[in-house]
CSV table of C-alpha atoms in Angstrom, one decimal:
chain,number,residue,atom,x,y,z
A,12,MET,CA,53.2,76.7,245.4
A,13,LYS,CA,51.7,79.8,246.8
A,14,LYS,CA,48.6,79.3,244.7
A,15,ILE,CA,48.2,75.7,246.1
A,16,SER,CA,48.5,77.0,249.7
A,17,LEU,CA,45.9,79.7,249.1
A,18,LEU,CA,43.6,77.1,247.5
A,19,THR,CA,44.1,74.7,250.4
A,20,ALA,CA,43.4,77.5,252.9
A,21,ALA,CA,40.2,78.5,251.1
A,22,LEU,CA,38.9,74.9,251.0
A,23,PHE,CA,39.6,74.5,254.7
A,24,THR,CA,37.9,77.7,255.5
A,25,SER,CA,34.8,76.7,253.5
A,26,THR,CA,34.6,73.3,255.2
A,27,ILE,CA,34.8,74.9,258.7
A,28,ALA,CA,32.1,77.4,257.7
A,29,ALA,CA,29.8,74.7,256.3
A,30,ALA,CA,30.2,72.6,259.5
A,31,THR,CA,29.5,75.6,261.7
A,32,ALA,CA,26.4,76.5,259.7
A,33,GLN,CA,25.1,72.9,259.9
A,34,MET,CA,25.6,72.9,263.7
A,35,ALA,CA,23.7,76.2,264.0
A,36,VAL,CA,20.6,75.0,262.3
A,37,PRO,CA,17.9,74.7,265.0
A,38,VAL,CA,16.2,71.4,265.6
A,39,VAL,CA,12.7,71.3,264.2
A,40,PRO,CA,10.2,70.4,267.0
A,41,ALA,CA,8.0,67.3,266.6
A,42,ALA,CA,4.6,67.9,265.2
A,43,PRO,CA,1.9,68.3,267.8
A,44,CYS,CA,-0.2,65.3,268.7
A,45,PRO,CA,-3.3,64.8,266.4
A,46,PRO,CA,-6.6,66.1,267.6
A,47,ALA,CA,-9.0,63.8,269.5
A,48,LEU,CA,-10.6,61.2,267.3
A,49,CYS,CA,-14.1,62.6,268.1
A,50,PRO,CA,-15.0,66.3,268.2
A,51,CYS,CA,-17.6,65.6,270.8
A,52,PRO,CA,-15.9,65.1,274.2
A,53,LYS,CA,-19.4,64.7,275.9
A,54,ALA,CA,-20.9,62.6,273.1
A,55,PHE,CA,-22.5,60.1,275.5
A,56,GLN,CA,-23.7,62.6,278.1
A,57,GLY,CA,-27.1,64.3,278.3
A,58,PHE,CA,-30.8,63.8,277.9
A,59,SER,CA,-31.9,61.3,275.2
A,60,LEU,CA,-35.0,60.5,273.1
A,61,GLY,CA,-35.2,57.5,270.8
A,62,GLY,CA,-36.6,54.1,269.9
A,63,ASN,CA,-35.9,50.4,269.9
A,64,PHE,CA,-36.9,47.4,267.8
A,65,GLY,CA,-36.1,43.7,267.9
A,66,TYR,CA,-37.3,40.2,268.6
A,67,GLY,CA,-38.3,38.5,271.8
A,68,ILE,CA,-38.2,34.9,272.8
A,69,GLY,CA,-39.7,33.7,276.1
A,70,ALA,CA,-41.8,31.2,277.9
A,71,VAL,CA,-44.7,31.1,280.4
A,72,ARG,CA,-44.4,28.5,283.1
A,73,LYS,CA,-47.9,27.3,284.1
A,74,TYR,CA,-48.9,25.2,287.1
A,75,THR,CA,-52.6,24.1,287.4
A,76,VAL,CA,-54.3,22.5,290.3
A,77,ASN,CA,-57.9,21.3,289.9
A,78,SER,CA,-60.6,22.4,292.3
A,79,ASP,CA,-60.7,19.0,294.1
A,80,ALA,CA,-56.9,19.2,294.5
A,81,THR,CA,-56.5,15.7,293.3
A,82,SER,CA,-54.8,16.4,290.0
A,83,TRP,CA,-52.4,18.9,288.6
A,84,ASP,CA,-50.7,19.9,285.4
A,85,LYS,CA,-47.4,21.6,284.8
A,86,THR,CA,-46.6,23.0,281.4
A,87,LYS,CA,-44.3,25.5,279.7
A,88,VAL,CA,-45.7,27.5,276.8
A,89,ALA,CA,-43.1,29.0,274.5
A,90,ALA,CA,-43.7,32.5,273.0
A,91,GLN,CA,-42.0,34.7,270.5
A,92,GLY,CA,-42.6,37.8,268.4
A,93,PHE,CA,-41.5,41.3,267.5
A,94,ASP,CA,-40.9,43.9,270.3
A,95,GLY,CA,-40.3,47.7,270.1
A,96,GLY,CA,-41.1,51.1,271.5
A,97,LEU,CA,-39.9,54.5,272.7
A,98,THR,CA,-37.1,55.4,275.1
A,99,LEU,CA,-36.3,58.4,277.3
A,100,GLY,CA,-33.2,58.8,279.4
A,101,TYR,CA,-30.3,60.7,280.9
A,102,ASN,CA,-26.6,59.7,281.1
A,103,TYR,CA,-23.7,61.3,283.0
A,104,VAL,CA,-20.1,60.5,282.2
A,105,PHE,CA,-17.5,60.8,285.0
A,106,THR,CA,-13.9,61.7,284.0
A,107,ASN,CA,-14.8,61.2,280.3
A,108,LYS,CA,-14.9,57.4,280.9
A,109,PHE,CA,-17.5,56.0,283.3
A,110,GLY,CA,-21.2,56.5,282.6
A,111,LEU,CA,-24.2,56.2,284.9
A,112,GLY,CA,-27.7,56.8,283.7
A,113,LEU,CA,-31.4,56.2,284.0
A,114,ASP,CA,-33.6,55.0,281.1
A,115,VAL,CA,-37.3,54.5,280.7
A,116,TYR,CA,-38.7,52.2,278.0
A,117,PHE,CA,-42.3,52.0,276.7
A,118,ASN,CA,-42.6,48.9,274.6
A,119,TRP,CA,-45.4,47.1,272.6
A,120,ALA,CA,-45.1,43.5,271.5
A,121,SER,CA,-46.6,40.9,269.2
A,122,THR,CA,-45.1,38.1,271.2
A,123,SER,CA,-47.4,35.1,271.7
A,124,GLY,CA,-47.4,31.3,272.1
A,125,SER,CA,-49.9,28.5,272.5
A,126,HIS,CA,-50.1,24.9,273.8
A,127,SER,CA,-52.6,22.2,273.1
A,128,SER,CA,-53.2,19.1,275.3
A,129,GLY,CA,-53.5,15.7,273.8
A,130,ASN,CA,-56.4,14.7,275.9
A,131,THR,CA,-60.0,14.6,275.0
A,132,PRO,CA,-61.5,17.1,275.0
A,133,THR,CA,-58.6,19.1,273.6
A,134,ILE,CA,-57.7,22.2,275.5
A,135,ARG,CA,-55.8,25.0,273.8
A,136,GLU,CA,-54.1,27.7,275.8
A,137,THR,CA,-52.6,30.9,274.4
A,138,PHE,CA,-50.4,33.5,276.2
A,139,SER,CA,-49.3,36.8,274.7
A,140,LEU,CA,-47.3,39.9,275.7
A,141,LYS,CA,-49.2,43.1,275.1
A,142,ASN,CA,-46.9,45.9,276.4
A,143,ALA,CA,-44.3,46.7,279.1
A,144,ILE,CA,-42.8,49.6,281.0
A,145,GLN,CA,-39.1,49.3,281.9
A,146,VAL,CA,-36.9,51.4,284.1
A,147,ARG,CA,-33.2,50.7,283.7
A,148,VAL,CA,-29.9,51.9,285.3
A,149,PRO,CA,-27.1,51.5,282.8
A,150,PHE,CA,-23.4,51.4,283.7
A,151,SER,CA,-21.1,52.2,280.7
A,152,TYR,CA,-17.5,52.7,279.8
A,153,VAL,CA,-16.7,55.2,277.1
A,154,ILE,CA,-13.9,54.4,274.7
A,155,CYS,CA,-12.3,57.3,272.7
A,156,ASN,CA,-15.7,59.1,272.8
A,157,LEU,CA,-16.9,56.7,270.0
A,158,VAL,CA,-18.0,53.4,271.7
A,159,ALA,CA,-19.6,52.7,275.0
A,160,PRO,CA,-20.1,49.0,276.2
A,161,LYS,CA,-22.7,48.8,279.0
A,162,VAL,CA,-24.5,46.6,281.4
A,163,TYR,CA,-27.7,47.4,283.2
A,164,VAL,CA,-30.3,46.3,285.8
A,165,GLY,CA,-33.8,47.4,286.4
A,166,TRP,CA,-37.5,46.8,286.8
A,167,ASP,CA,-40.1,45.5,284.3
A,168,ASN,CA,-43.9,45.8,284.4
A,169,ALA,CA,-45.5,43.9,281.6
A,170,ARG,CA,-49.1,43.0,280.7
A,171,TRP,CA,-49.5,39.3,279.7
A,172,SER,CA,-52.8,38.0,278.5
A,173,GLY,CA,-53.9,34.3,278.7
A,174,SER,CA,-56.8,32.5,277.0
A,175,TYR,CA,-58.2,29.0,276.8
A,176,ASN,CA,-60.5,27.1,274.5
A,177,GLN,CA,-62.2,23.8,275.3
A,178,ASP,CA,-64.9,22.7,272.9
A,179,ASP,CA,-67.7,25.4,273.3
A,180,ILE,CA,-66.0,26.9,276.4
A,181,SER,CA,-63.6,29.7,276.2
A,182,GLY,CA,-62.3,32.5,278.3
A,183,SER,CA,-59.4,35.0,278.7
A,184,LYS,CA,-57.7,37.0,281.4
A,185,SER,CA,-54.9,39.5,281.5
A,186,ALA,CA,-52.7,40.8,284.3
A,187,ARG,CA,-49.6,42.9,284.9
A,188,TYR,CA,-46.4,41.2,286.2
A,189,ASN,CA,-43.5,42.9,287.9
A,190,GLY,CA,-40.1,41.5,287.1
A,191,PHE,CA,-36.3,41.8,287.5
A,192,LEU,CA,-34.5,43.1,284.4
A,193,TRP,CA,-30.9,42.7,283.4
A,194,GLY,CA,-28.9,43.0,280.2
A,195,ALA,CA,-25.8,44.1,278.3
A,196,GLY,CA,-25.2,46.1,275.1
A,197,VAL,CA,-23.0,48.5,273.3
A,198,ASP,CA,-23.6,52.0,271.9
A,199,PHE,CA,-21.9,53.6,268.9
A,200,LEU,CA,-21.6,57.3,268.0
A,201,LEU,CA,-22.9,57.8,264.5
A,202,ALA,CA,-22.8,61.6,264.3
A,203,LYS,CA,-23.0,64.5,266.7
A,204,HIS,CA,-26.0,63.9,269.0
A,205,VAL,CA,-26.9,60.6,267.2
A,206,ILE,CA,-26.2,57.2,269.0
A,207,SER,CA,-27.1,53.7,267.8
A,208,GLY,CA,-26.7,50.5,269.7
A,209,LEU,CA,-27.3,46.8,270.2
A,210,GLU,CA,-28.6,45.2,273.4
A,211,TYR,CA,-29.7,41.9,275.0
A,212,THR,CA,-32.2,42.0,277.8
A,213,GLY,CA,-33.6,39.3,280.1
A,214,VAL,CA,-36.7,39.5,282.4
A,215,ILE,CA,-37.7,37.1,285.1
A,216,SER,CA,-41.3,38.0,286.2
A,217,GLN,CA,-43.1,37.3,289.5
A,218,ASN,CA,-45.4,34.4,289.9
A,219,LYS,CA,-49.1,35.0,290.0
A,220,THR,CA,-52.0,32.7,291.0
A,221,LEU,CA,-55.3,33.1,289.2
A,222,THR,CA,-58.5,31.2,290.2
A,223,ALA,CA,-61.0,30.3,287.5
A,224,SER,CA,-64.8,30.3,288.1
A,225,ASN,CA,-64.8,26.5,288.5
A,226,GLY,CA,-62.3,26.7,291.3
A,227,THR,CA,-59.3,25.6,289.3
A,228,SER,CA,-56.1,27.4,290.5
A,229,VAL,CA,-53.5,28.4,287.8
A,230,SER,CA,-50.1,29.7,288.7
A,231,VAL,CA,-48.4,31.7,285.9
A,232,ARG,CA,-44.8,33.0,285.7
A,233,PRO,CA,-43.5,34.6,282.4
A,234,MET,CA,-39.8,34.7,281.5
A,235,TYR,CA,-38.7,36.8,278.5
A,236,ASN,CA,-35.6,37.7,276.5
A,237,THR,CA,-35.0,40.2,273.7
A,238,VAL,CA,-32.3,41.2,271.2
A,239,LYS,CA,-32.8,44.8,269.9
A,240,ALA,CA,-31.3,47.6,267.9
A,241,THR,CA,-31.6,51.1,269.3
A,242,LEU,CA,-31.3,54.6,268.0
A,243,LYS,CA,-31.4,57.8,270.0
A,244,PHE,CA,-30.7,61.5,269.9
A,245,ILE,CA,-28.8,62.9,272.9
A,246,TYR,CA,-28.3,66.5,274.0
């Protein structure tokens, strides 16, 4: 009986000691939050140099009044082709979220289109975009330092060339047109200092009136849209 009592006391003492030891174990703190997804907290801020390439679709609205002002002709000449060039810019990011920048584009294009009248003699007119300088102000929103959707407005100065052919008569003339530029796009961080993107841009140019040697007045107004891929290095 004495042995049973001693065994019971030993078991009770062991149970109490184990419970006390378990209660004394400190609580392991939770693991710290994982590091930021991107090791570049200013990935979209700084000076940039890069290029752009894509495809453009537009139209040239033409209104012609003959020298005697007794007849007129209103046509729309569609134009399309490749478009690309160089870009320079700077972007500043406020509170690691909101971006404001200034970009300058120097573009060259193969965009062209033509129109032929069904009258006799047949008159064929051709319009083509040669080059353009664009100044843009982009507004962006940076997500996790990885993606930055953006919208932008700006100014476009483009050189359009027009030509006509009528039997043995031909001629051509080019002029620069100022226009309002707008668009939207998104930039992606590929690697440290390397950003790629996609963008859509629209341009509505001014209306210009050109007078031919025979007194015919031609009013020309280009409208142009592009879809492009971009790549730039930012520091």
